[in-house]
Coordinates of C-alpha atoms and ligand atoms in Angstrom, one line a residue:
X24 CA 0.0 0.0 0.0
X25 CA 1.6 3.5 -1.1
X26 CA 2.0 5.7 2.1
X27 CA -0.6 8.0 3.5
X28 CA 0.1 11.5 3.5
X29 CA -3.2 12.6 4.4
X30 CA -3.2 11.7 8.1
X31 CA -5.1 13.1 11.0
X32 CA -3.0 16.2 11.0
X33 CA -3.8 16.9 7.7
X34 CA -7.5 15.7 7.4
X35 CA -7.8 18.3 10.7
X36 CA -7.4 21.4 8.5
X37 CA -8.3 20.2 5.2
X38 CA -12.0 21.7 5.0
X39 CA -10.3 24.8 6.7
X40 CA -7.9 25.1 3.6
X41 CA -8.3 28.6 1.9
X42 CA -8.4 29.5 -1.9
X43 CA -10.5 29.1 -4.8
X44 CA -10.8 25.1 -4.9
X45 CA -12.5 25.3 -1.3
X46 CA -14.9 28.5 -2.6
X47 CA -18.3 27.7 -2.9
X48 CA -18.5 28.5 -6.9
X49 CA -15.9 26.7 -8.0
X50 CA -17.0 23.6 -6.4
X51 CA -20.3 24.3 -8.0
X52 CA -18.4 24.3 -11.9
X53 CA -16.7 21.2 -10.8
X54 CA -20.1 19.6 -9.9
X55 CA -22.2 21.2 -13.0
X56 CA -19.3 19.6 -15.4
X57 CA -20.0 16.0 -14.0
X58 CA -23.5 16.0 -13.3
X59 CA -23.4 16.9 -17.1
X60 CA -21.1 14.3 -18.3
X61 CA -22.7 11.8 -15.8
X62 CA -26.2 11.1 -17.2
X63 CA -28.2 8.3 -15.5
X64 CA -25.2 6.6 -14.1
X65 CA -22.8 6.7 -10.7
X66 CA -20.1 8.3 -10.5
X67 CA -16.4 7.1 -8.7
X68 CA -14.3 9.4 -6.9
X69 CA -10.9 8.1 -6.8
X70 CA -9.1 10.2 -3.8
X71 CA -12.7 11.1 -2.3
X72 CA -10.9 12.7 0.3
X73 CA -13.6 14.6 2.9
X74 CA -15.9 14.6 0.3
X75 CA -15.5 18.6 -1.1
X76 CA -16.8 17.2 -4.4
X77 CA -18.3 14.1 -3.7
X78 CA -21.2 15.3 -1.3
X79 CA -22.6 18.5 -3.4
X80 CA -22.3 15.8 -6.5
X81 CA -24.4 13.4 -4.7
X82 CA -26.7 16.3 -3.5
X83 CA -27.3 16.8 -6.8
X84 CA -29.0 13.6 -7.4
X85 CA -25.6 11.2 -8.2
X86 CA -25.0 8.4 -7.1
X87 CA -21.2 8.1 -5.5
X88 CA -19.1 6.3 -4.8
X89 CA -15.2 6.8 -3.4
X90 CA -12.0 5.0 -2.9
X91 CA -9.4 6.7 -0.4
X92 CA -6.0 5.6 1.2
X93 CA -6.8 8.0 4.1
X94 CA -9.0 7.1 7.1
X95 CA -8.4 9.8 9.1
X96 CA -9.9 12.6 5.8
X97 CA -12.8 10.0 5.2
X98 CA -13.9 10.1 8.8
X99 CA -14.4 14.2 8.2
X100 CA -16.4 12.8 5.0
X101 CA -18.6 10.8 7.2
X102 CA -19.3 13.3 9.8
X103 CA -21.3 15.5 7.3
X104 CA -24.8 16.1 6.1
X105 CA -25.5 13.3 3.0
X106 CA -22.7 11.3 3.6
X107 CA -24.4 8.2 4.2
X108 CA -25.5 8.0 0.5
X109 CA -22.3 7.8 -0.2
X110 CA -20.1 4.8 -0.3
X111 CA -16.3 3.9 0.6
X112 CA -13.5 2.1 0.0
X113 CA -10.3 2.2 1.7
X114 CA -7.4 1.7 -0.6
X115 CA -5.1 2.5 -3.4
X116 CA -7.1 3.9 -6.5
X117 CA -4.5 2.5 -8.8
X118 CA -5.3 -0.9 -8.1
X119 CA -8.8 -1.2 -5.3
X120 CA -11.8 -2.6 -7.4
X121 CA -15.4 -1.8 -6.4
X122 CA -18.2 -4.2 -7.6
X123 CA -20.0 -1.7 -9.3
X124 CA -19.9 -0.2 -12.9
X125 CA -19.9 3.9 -13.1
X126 CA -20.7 6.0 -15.9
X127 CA -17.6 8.4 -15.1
X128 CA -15.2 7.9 -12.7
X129 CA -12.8 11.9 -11.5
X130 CA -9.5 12.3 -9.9
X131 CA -9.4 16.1 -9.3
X132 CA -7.1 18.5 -7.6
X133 CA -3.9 17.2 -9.1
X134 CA -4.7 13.7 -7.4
X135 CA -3.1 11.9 -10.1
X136 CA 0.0 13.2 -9.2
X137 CA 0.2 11.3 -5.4
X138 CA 1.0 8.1 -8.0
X139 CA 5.0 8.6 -7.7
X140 CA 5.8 6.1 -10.4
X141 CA 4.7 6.4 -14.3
X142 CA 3.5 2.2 -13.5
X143 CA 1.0 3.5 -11.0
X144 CA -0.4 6.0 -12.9
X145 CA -0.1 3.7 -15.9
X146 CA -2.0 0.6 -13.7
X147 CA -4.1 3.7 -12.2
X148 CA -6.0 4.2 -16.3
X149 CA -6.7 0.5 -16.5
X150 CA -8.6 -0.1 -13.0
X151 CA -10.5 2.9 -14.3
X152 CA -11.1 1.6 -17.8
X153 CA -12.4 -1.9 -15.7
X154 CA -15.1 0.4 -13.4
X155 CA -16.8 2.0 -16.6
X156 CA -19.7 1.2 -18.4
X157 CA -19.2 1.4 -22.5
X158 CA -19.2 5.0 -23.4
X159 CA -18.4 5.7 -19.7
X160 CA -15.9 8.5 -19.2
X161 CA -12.7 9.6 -16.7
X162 CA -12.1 13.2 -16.0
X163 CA -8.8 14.6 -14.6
X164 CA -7.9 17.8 -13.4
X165 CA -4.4 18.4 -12.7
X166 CA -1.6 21.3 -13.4
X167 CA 0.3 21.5 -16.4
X168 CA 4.0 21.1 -15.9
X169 CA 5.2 24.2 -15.1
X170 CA 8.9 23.5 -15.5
X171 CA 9.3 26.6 -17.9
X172 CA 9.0 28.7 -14.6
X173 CA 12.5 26.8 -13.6
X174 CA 15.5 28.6 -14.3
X175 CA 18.3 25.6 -15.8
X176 CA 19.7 24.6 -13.6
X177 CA 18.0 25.3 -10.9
X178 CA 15.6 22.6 -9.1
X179 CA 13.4 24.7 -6.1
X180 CA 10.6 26.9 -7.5
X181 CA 8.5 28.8 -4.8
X182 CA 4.7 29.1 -5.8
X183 CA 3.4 30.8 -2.2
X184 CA 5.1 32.8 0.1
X185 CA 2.6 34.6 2.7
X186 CA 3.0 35.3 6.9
X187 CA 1.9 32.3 7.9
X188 CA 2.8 30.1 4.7
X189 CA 5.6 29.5 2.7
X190 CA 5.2 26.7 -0.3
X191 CA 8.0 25.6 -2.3
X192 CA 8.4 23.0 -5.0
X193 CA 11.4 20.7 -5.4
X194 CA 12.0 18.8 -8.7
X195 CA 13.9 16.1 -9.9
X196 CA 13.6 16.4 -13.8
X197 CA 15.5 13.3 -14.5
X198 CA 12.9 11.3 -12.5
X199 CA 9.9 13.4 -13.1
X200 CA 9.3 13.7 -9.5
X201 CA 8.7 16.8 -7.2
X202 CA 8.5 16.9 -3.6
X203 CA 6.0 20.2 -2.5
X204 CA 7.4 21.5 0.8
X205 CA 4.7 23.5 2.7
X206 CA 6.4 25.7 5.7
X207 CA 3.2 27.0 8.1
X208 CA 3.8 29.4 10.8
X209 CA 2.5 27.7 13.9
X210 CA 3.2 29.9 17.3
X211 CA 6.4 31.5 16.6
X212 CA 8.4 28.7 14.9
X213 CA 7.7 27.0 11.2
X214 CA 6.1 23.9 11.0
X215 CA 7.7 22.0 7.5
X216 CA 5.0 19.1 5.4
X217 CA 6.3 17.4 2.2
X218 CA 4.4 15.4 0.1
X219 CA 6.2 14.0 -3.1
X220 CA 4.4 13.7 -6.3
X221 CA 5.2 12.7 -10.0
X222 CA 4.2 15.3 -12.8
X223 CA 2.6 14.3 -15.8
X224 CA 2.4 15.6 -19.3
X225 CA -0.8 16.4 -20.6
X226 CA -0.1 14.1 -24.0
X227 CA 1.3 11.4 -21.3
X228 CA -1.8 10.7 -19.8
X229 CA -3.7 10.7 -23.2
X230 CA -1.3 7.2 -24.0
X231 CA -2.0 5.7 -20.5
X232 CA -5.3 6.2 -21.8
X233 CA -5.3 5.0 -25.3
X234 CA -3.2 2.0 -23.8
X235 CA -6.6 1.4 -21.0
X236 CA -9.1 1.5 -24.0
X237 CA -10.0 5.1 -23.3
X238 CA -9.4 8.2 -26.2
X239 CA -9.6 11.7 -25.3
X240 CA -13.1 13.0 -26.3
X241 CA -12.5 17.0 -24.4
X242 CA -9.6 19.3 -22.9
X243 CA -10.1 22.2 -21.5
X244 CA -8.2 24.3 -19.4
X245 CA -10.8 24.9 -15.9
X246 CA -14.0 23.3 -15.6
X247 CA -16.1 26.3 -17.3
X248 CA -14.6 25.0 -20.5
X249 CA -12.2 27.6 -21.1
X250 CA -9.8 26.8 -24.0
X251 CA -6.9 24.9 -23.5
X252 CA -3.6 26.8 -25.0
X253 CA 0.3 26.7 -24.3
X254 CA -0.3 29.3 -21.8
X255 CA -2.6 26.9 -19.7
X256 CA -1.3 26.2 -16.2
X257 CA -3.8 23.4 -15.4
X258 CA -6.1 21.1 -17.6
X259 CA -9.6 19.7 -17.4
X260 CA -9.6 16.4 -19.5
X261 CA -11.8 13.9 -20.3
X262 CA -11.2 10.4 -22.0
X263 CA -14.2 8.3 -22.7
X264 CA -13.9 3.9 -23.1
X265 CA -14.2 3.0 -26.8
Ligands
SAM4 C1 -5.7 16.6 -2.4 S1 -6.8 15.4 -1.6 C2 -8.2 15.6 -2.7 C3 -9.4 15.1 -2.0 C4 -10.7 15.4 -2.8 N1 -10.7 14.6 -4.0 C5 -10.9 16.8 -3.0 O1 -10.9 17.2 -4.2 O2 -11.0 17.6 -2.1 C6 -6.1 13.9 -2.2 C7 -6.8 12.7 -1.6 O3 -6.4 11.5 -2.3 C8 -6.0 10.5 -1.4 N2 -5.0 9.6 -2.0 C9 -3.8 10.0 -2.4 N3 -3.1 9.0 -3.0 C10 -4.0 7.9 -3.0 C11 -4.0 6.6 -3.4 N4 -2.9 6.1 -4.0 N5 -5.1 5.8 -3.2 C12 -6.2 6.3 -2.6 N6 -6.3 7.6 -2.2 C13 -5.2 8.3 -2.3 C14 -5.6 11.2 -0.1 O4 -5.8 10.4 1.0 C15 -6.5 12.4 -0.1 O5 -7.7 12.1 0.5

């Protein structure tokens, strides 16, 4: 089992977590792009986390259901109001099966990227492929490389630097791997969390894809459709079973 970086500490302030992906209208584009592109069926929430997706998706009339390494964020998922439609597994989304089929199965908020290994993501496409109906889609949202922003050379980037937060990225090109430190002013001193991930290339994913039976049917780059360009910083896809 891949270690769990979401432990209590974590799953403590993760509802508390500021910036757009915890406001109120961006959750709601999130949900109005998959009640849209989930039809009659269920939907599967790999990473369900506490459920910032997963409970206004299955307020809205969807069935759900989510796999998560973490017991300590899905306990805050099943201390809130409609959680107990809502079923889980506890596992590793790249390889935990579910005896159900889903009409679109979404790994959001750069999720993809806690598989460290281009196998896991790889293995991660074909349990999907397995959970869909025919026609049944998977829809990722994750960041664009940003490895233009890095100077040659160089392998720290800082994306947040605040009072009480400091955020820096650490890469390792030659094994596509960064390691996200997060420094948090806590009474005087810093507090340091680092969670590694492996980036992914938008084209990358569209092979692990192809190679799970599953061809690219929308990109866009946020989940109002804007258009996806070489100035995008994140990416919305979508990859329906054929
Ligand atoms: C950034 S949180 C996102 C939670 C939720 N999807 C959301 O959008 O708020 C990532 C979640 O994925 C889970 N996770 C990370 N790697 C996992 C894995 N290999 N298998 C299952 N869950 C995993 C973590 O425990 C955590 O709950």
């Amino acid at each position: 089992m891949p270690e769990n970086y979401f432990g209590e500490s974590v799953a403590a302030r993760y509802d508390e977590s500021e910036g757009e992906m915890f406001e109120r209208a961006h959750i709601d584009s999130v949900v109005d792009f998959l009640v849209e592109r989930a039809g009659d069926g269920a939907a599967l929430e790999l990473g369900i986390g506490t459920g910032r997706i997963a409970i206004p998706l299955a307020e809205r009339g969807i069935r759900v259901h989510g796999i998560d390494l973490s017991e300590a964020m899905v306990a805050r998922l099943r201390q809130k109001p409609g959680a107990e439609q809502i079923g889980v597994t506890i596992g590793d989304f790249a390889t935990t099966t579910v005896d159900e089929r889903f009409s679109i199965a979404y790994l959001v908020f750069n999720t993809i990227m806690n598989l460290k290994t281009q196998a896991e993501q790889v293995v991660c496409f074909q349990n999907v492929a397995a959970h869909l109906v025919p026609g049944g889609c998977f829809v990722i949202e994750v960041v664009v490389p940003d490895l233009q922003q890095l100077p040659y050379g160089e392998t720290f980037r800082l994306f947040n630097v605040s009072e009480t937060h400091v955020g820096m990225d650490e890469y390792d090109i030659a094994n596509q791997g960064l390691v996200s430190h997060h420094y948090r002013g806590v009474g005087g001193s810093f507090e340091r969390f680092s969670i590694p991930f492996r980036y992914v290339w938008p084209a990358e994913l569209d092979l692990m894809a192809l190679n799970a039976g599953m061809t690219l049917r929308e990109r866009f780059s946020g989940w109002k459709r804007e258009p996806f360009t070489s100035d995008s910083t994140k990416h919305v896809s979508v990859w329906e079973t054929f």
